[in-house]
Amino acid sequence: MPYLRLHLITLFKKAEETFKSCLQRNKIIIKATTLAFLAILLFSISLTALVFSMAPGFSDWFRSLAQSERSYIVIPPPFTENLFFYIFLNNIGHFWNPLKMLVWIPLLGTFLLGSELLLNGGIIGVVSVIAGITHGILYPIIGLTPHGIFEIPAFILQFASIIRWQVTTINAVMAKIIGEKVDGVKFRRGIKDTFILAIASVILFVIAAFIETYITPYLLGM
């Protein structure tokens, strides 16, 4: 038993060091992704608030649109295992959903990822403003913050893993095209970093989905 415990501690420390090294190597990608996401989010919130204040009818139109969309999509009830898997599988769609996995295609995926970054940031901003107008300013704060502190970093790491993959594969393809030798060490490191960032994002998505399923509904009185 003591040997097993020592072995687990050693593995954990090694995993921690590996993850920190990965973050250090990819800090520019992670920072750029974070800044882009936050900029889109803030712009979306500001623009939505401005439009709704100038034309209140848009708020009602968005709410009715959201209600009509929900009539086509069956969302499982809170506090259920079905809701947990619904949220979790939706968030990790880039790893299993064939349509969402198109972002892994070299070069083409960069454009798709950029579009999704705009879409995700925009939707979160619009939903936050509508929830604030409908239920009060505290509602989106309570409804988004608990799981958001895990979910937003998870999205950032997921996007960073895809960008790392894009950079690694595009560099290898370009080297082949111009007749240069592919740097095997750099290529393997890029693939390894892609995997590490992806695993980290999945772990955070698990935590976020759990909170959104079992804690957020309780805080909102659902």
CSV table of C-alpha atoms in Angstrom, one decimal:
chain,number,residue,atom,x,y,z
A,1,MET,CA,0.0,0.0,0.0
A,2,PRO,CA,2.7,2.6,0.9
A,3,TYR,CA,4.5,1.6,-2.4
A,4,LEU,CA,1.3,2.2,-4.4
A,5,ARG,CA,0.8,5.5,-2.7
A,6,LEU,CA,4.3,6.6,-3.4
A,7,HIS,CA,4.0,5.4,-7.0
A,8,LEU,CA,0.8,7.4,-7.5
A,9,ILE,CA,2.4,10.5,-6.0
A,10,THR,CA,5.3,10.2,-8.4
A,11,LEU,CA,3.0,9.8,-11.3
A,12,PHE,CA,1.0,12.8,-10.3
A,13,LYS,CA,4.1,15.0,-9.9
A,14,LYS,CA,5.4,13.8,-13.3
A,15,ALA,CA,2.0,14.6,-14.9
A,16,GLU,CA,2.0,18.0,-13.2
A,17,GLU,CA,5.5,18.8,-14.5
A,18,THR,CA,4.5,17.6,-18.0
A,19,PHE,CA,1.4,19.8,-18.0
A,20,LYS,CA,3.3,22.9,-16.8
A,21,SER,CA,5.9,22.4,-19.5
A,22,CYS,CA,3.2,22.1,-22.1
A,23,LEU,CA,1.5,25.3,-20.9
A,24,GLN,CA,4.8,27.1,-21.0
A,25,ARG,CA,5.6,25.9,-24.6
A,26,ASN,CA,2.1,27.0,-25.8
A,27,LYS,CA,1.6,30.1,-23.7
A,28,ILE,CA,1.4,32.4,-26.7
A,29,ILE,CA,-1.3,30.2,-28.3
A,30,ILE,CA,-3.2,30.1,-25.0
A,31,LYS,CA,-2.9,33.8,-24.3
A,32,ALA,CA,-4.0,34.7,-27.9
A,33,THR,CA,-7.0,32.4,-27.7
A,34,THR,CA,-8.0,33.8,-24.3
A,35,LEU,CA,-7.7,37.4,-25.4
A,36,ALA,CA,-9.7,36.6,-28.6
A,37,PHE,CA,-12.4,34.8,-26.6
A,38,LEU,CA,-12.7,37.5,-24.0
A,39,ALA,CA,-12.7,40.3,-26.6
A,40,ILE,CA,-15.5,38.6,-28.5
A,41,LEU,CA,-17.5,38.0,-25.3
A,42,LEU,CA,-17.2,41.6,-24.1
A,43,PHE,CA,-18.0,43.0,-27.6
A,44,SER,CA,-21.0,40.7,-27.8
A,45,ILE,CA,-22.3,41.8,-24.3
A,46,SER,CA,-21.8,45.5,-25.1
A,47,LEU,CA,-23.3,45.3,-28.5
A,48,THR,CA,-26.3,43.3,-27.3
A,49,ALA,CA,-27.0,45.6,-24.4
A,50,LEU,CA,-26.7,48.6,-26.7
A,51,VAL,CA,-29.1,47.2,-29.3
A,52,PHE,CA,-31.6,46.1,-26.7
A,53,SER,CA,-31.6,49.5,-25.0
A,54,MET,CA,-32.1,51.3,-28.3
A,55,ALA,CA,-34.7,48.8,-29.7
A,56,PRO,CA,-36.3,46.8,-26.8
A,57,GLY,CA,-38.4,44.8,-29.4
A,58,PHE,CA,-35.2,42.9,-30.3
A,59,SER,CA,-35.1,41.5,-26.8
A,60,ASP,CA,-38.6,40.0,-27.1
A,61,TRP,CA,-37.7,38.7,-30.6
A,62,PHE,CA,-34.6,36.9,-29.3
A,63,ARG,CA,-36.5,35.4,-26.4
A,64,SER,CA,-39.2,34.1,-28.7
A,65,LEU,CA,-36.5,32.7,-31.1
A,66,ALA,CA,-34.9,30.9,-28.2
A,67,GLN,CA,-38.2,29.4,-27.1
A,68,SER,CA,-39.0,28.2,-30.6
A,69,GLU,CA,-35.5,26.6,-30.9
A,70,ARG,CA,-36.0,24.8,-27.6
A,71,SER,CA,-39.2,23.3,-28.9
A,72,TYR,CA,-37.1,21.4,-31.5
A,73,ILE,CA,-34.3,20.4,-29.0
A,74,VAL,CA,-35.2,18.2,-26.0
A,75,ILE,CA,-32.9,19.2,-23.1
A,76,PRO,CA,-32.9,16.7,-20.2
A,77,PRO,CA,-34.2,18.0,-16.9
A,78,PRO,CA,-31.7,19.3,-14.2
A,79,PHE,CA,-30.1,17.0,-11.6
A,80,THR,CA,-30.1,14.0,-14.0
A,81,GLU,CA,-27.4,11.9,-15.5
A,82,ASN,CA,-28.9,12.5,-19.0
A,83,LEU,CA,-28.3,16.3,-18.6
A,84,PHE,CA,-24.7,15.7,-17.5
A,85,PHE,CA,-23.9,13.7,-20.6
A,86,TYR,CA,-25.9,16.0,-22.8
A,87,ILE,CA,-23.7,19.0,-21.7
A,88,PHE,CA,-20.5,17.0,-21.6
A,89,LEU,CA,-20.8,15.4,-25.0
A,90,ASN,CA,-21.9,18.7,-26.6
A,91,ASN,CA,-18.8,20.4,-25.2
A,92,ILE,CA,-16.4,17.8,-26.4
A,93,GLY,CA,-17.9,17.4,-29.8
A,94,HIS,CA,-14.6,18.2,-31.5
A,95,PHE,CA,-13.3,14.8,-30.3
A,96,TRP,CA,-16.2,12.6,-31.5
A,97,ASN,CA,-18.8,14.5,-33.6
A,98,PRO,CA,-17.8,14.0,-37.3
A,99,LEU,CA,-19.1,17.4,-38.3
A,100,LYS,CA,-17.3,19.3,-35.5
A,101,MET,CA,-14.1,17.2,-36.1
A,102,LEU,CA,-13.6,19.1,-39.4
A,103,VAL,CA,-11.7,21.6,-37.4
A,104,TRP,CA,-8.8,19.1,-37.3
A,105,ILE,CA,-8.4,19.2,-41.1
A,106,PRO,CA,-5.1,21.2,-41.7
A,107,LEU,CA,-5.7,24.8,-42.8
A,108,LEU,CA,-9.4,24.4,-43.4
A,109,GLY,CA,-9.9,23.8,-39.7
A,110,THR,CA,-8.4,27.1,-38.8
A,111,PHE,CA,-11.2,29.0,-40.6
A,112,LEU,CA,-13.8,26.8,-39.0
A,113,LEU,CA,-12.3,27.2,-35.6
A,114,GLY,CA,-12.2,31.0,-36.0
A,115,SER,CA,-15.9,30.9,-36.9
A,116,GLU,CA,-16.8,28.8,-33.9
A,117,LEU,CA,-14.8,31.1,-31.6
A,118,LEU,CA,-16.9,34.0,-32.8
A,119,LEU,CA,-20.1,32.0,-32.5
A,120,ASN,CA,-19.4,30.7,-29.0
A,121,GLY,CA,-18.3,34.1,-27.6
A,122,GLY,CA,-21.3,35.8,-29.3
A,123,ILE,CA,-23.9,33.3,-28.0
A,124,ILE,CA,-22.6,33.5,-24.4
A,125,GLY,CA,-22.7,37.3,-24.6
A,126,VAL,CA,-26.3,37.4,-26.0
A,127,VAL,CA,-27.6,34.8,-23.5
A,128,SER,CA,-26.0,36.6,-20.6
A,129,VAL,CA,-27.7,39.9,-21.5
A,130,ILE,CA,-31.1,38.3,-22.2
A,131,ALA,CA,-31.0,36.4,-18.9
A,132,GLY,CA,-30.0,39.6,-17.1
A,133,ILE,CA,-32.9,41.6,-18.6
A,134,THR,CA,-35.4,38.8,-18.0
A,135,HIS,CA,-34.4,37.7,-14.5
A,136,GLY,CA,-32.2,40.4,-13.1
A,137,ILE,CA,-28.4,41.0,-13.2
A,138,LEU,CA,-27.7,38.3,-10.6
A,139,TYR,CA,-29.2,35.6,-12.6
A,140,PRO,CA,-26.6,35.3,-15.3
A,141,ILE,CA,-23.8,35.7,-12.7
A,142,ILE,CA,-25.2,32.9,-10.6
A,143,GLY,CA,-26.1,30.8,-13.6
A,144,LEU,CA,-22.8,31.1,-15.5
A,145,THR,CA,-20.1,31.7,-13.0
A,146,PRO,CA,-20.0,28.4,-11.0
A,147,HIS,CA,-19.5,26.2,-14.1
A,148,GLY,CA,-18.0,29.0,-16.3
A,149,ILE,CA,-14.8,29.1,-14.2
A,150,PHE,CA,-14.1,25.6,-15.5
A,151,GLU,CA,-15.9,25.6,-18.8
A,152,ILE,CA,-14.3,28.8,-20.3
A,153,PRO,CA,-10.7,27.6,-19.5
A,154,ALA,CA,-11.8,24.2,-20.9
A,155,PHE,CA,-12.9,25.8,-24.2
A,156,ILE,CA,-9.7,27.8,-24.3
A,157,LEU,CA,-7.5,24.7,-23.8
A,158,GLN,CA,-9.6,22.8,-26.4
A,159,PHE,CA,-9.2,25.6,-29.0
A,160,ALA,CA,-5.4,25.8,-28.1
A,161,SER,CA,-5.0,22.0,-28.7
A,162,ILE,CA,-6.6,22.4,-32.1
A,163,ILE,CA,-4.4,25.4,-33.0
A,164,ARG,CA,-1.3,23.4,-31.8
A,165,TRP,CA,-2.4,20.6,-34.1
A,166,GLN,CA,-2.9,23.0,-37.0
A,167,VAL,CA,0.5,24.6,-36.5
A,168,THR,CA,2.2,21.2,-36.2
A,169,THR,CA,0.6,19.6,-39.2
A,170,ILE,CA,0.8,22.6,-41.5
A,171,ASN,CA,4.5,23.0,-40.8
A,172,ALA,CA,5.1,19.3,-41.6
A,173,VAL,CA,3.0,19.6,-44.8
A,174,MET,CA,4.8,22.7,-45.9
A,175,ALA,CA,8.2,21.1,-45.3
A,176,LYS,CA,7.2,18.2,-47.5
A,177,ILE,CA,5.9,20.5,-50.2
A,178,ILE,CA,9.2,22.5,-50.5
A,179,GLY,CA,11.3,19.4,-50.2
A,180,GLU,CA,12.7,20.0,-46.7
A,181,LYS,CA,13.1,17.4,-44.0
A,182,VAL,CA,10.3,17.3,-41.4
A,183,ASP,CA,11.7,18.0,-37.9
A,184,GLY,CA,10.7,14.8,-36.2
A,185,VAL,CA,11.4,16.1,-32.6
A,186,LYS,CA,9.3,19.2,-33.1
A,187,PHE,CA,6.5,17.3,-34.8
A,188,ARG,CA,6.3,14.7,-32.0
A,189,ARG,CA,6.3,17.4,-29.4
A,190,GLY,CA,3.5,19.2,-31.2
A,191,ILE,CA,1.4,16.1,-31.3
A,192,LYS,CA,2.1,15.4,-27.6
A,193,ASP,CA,1.1,19.0,-26.7
A,194,THR,CA,-2.1,18.6,-28.7
A,195,PHE,CA,-2.9,15.5,-26.7
A,196,ILE,CA,-2.1,17.0,-23.3
A,197,LEU,CA,-4.1,20.2,-23.9
A,198,ALA,CA,-7.0,18.1,-25.2
A,199,ILE,CA,-7.0,15.8,-22.1
A,200,ALA,CA,-6.8,18.8,-19.8
A,201,SER,CA,-9.8,20.4,-21.5
A,202,VAL,CA,-11.9,17.2,-21.2
A,203,ILE,CA,-11.2,17.0,-17.5
A,204,LEU,CA,-12.3,20.5,-17.0
A,205,PHE,CA,-15.4,19.9,-19.1
A,206,VAL,CA,-16.3,16.9,-16.8
A,207,ILE,CA,-16.2,19.2,-13.8
A,208,ALA,CA,-18.1,22.0,-15.6
A,209,ALA,CA,-20.8,19.6,-16.7
A,210,PHE,CA,-21.2,18.2,-13.2
A,211,ILE,CA,-21.6,21.7,-11.7
A,212,GLU,CA,-24.0,22.8,-14.4
A,213,THR,CA,-26.1,19.7,-13.9
A,214,TYR,CA,-26.2,19.4,-10.1
A,215,ILE,CA,-25.2,22.7,-8.6
A,216,THR,CA,-26.2,25.5,-10.9
A,217,PRO,CA,-29.9,24.5,-11.0
A,218,TYR,CA,-30.0,24.4,-7.2
A,219,LEU,CA,-28.5,27.9,-7.0
A,220,LEU,CA,-31.1,29.2,-9.5
A,221,GLY,CA,-33.9,27.5,-7.6
A,222,MET,CA,-34.9,25.2,-10.4
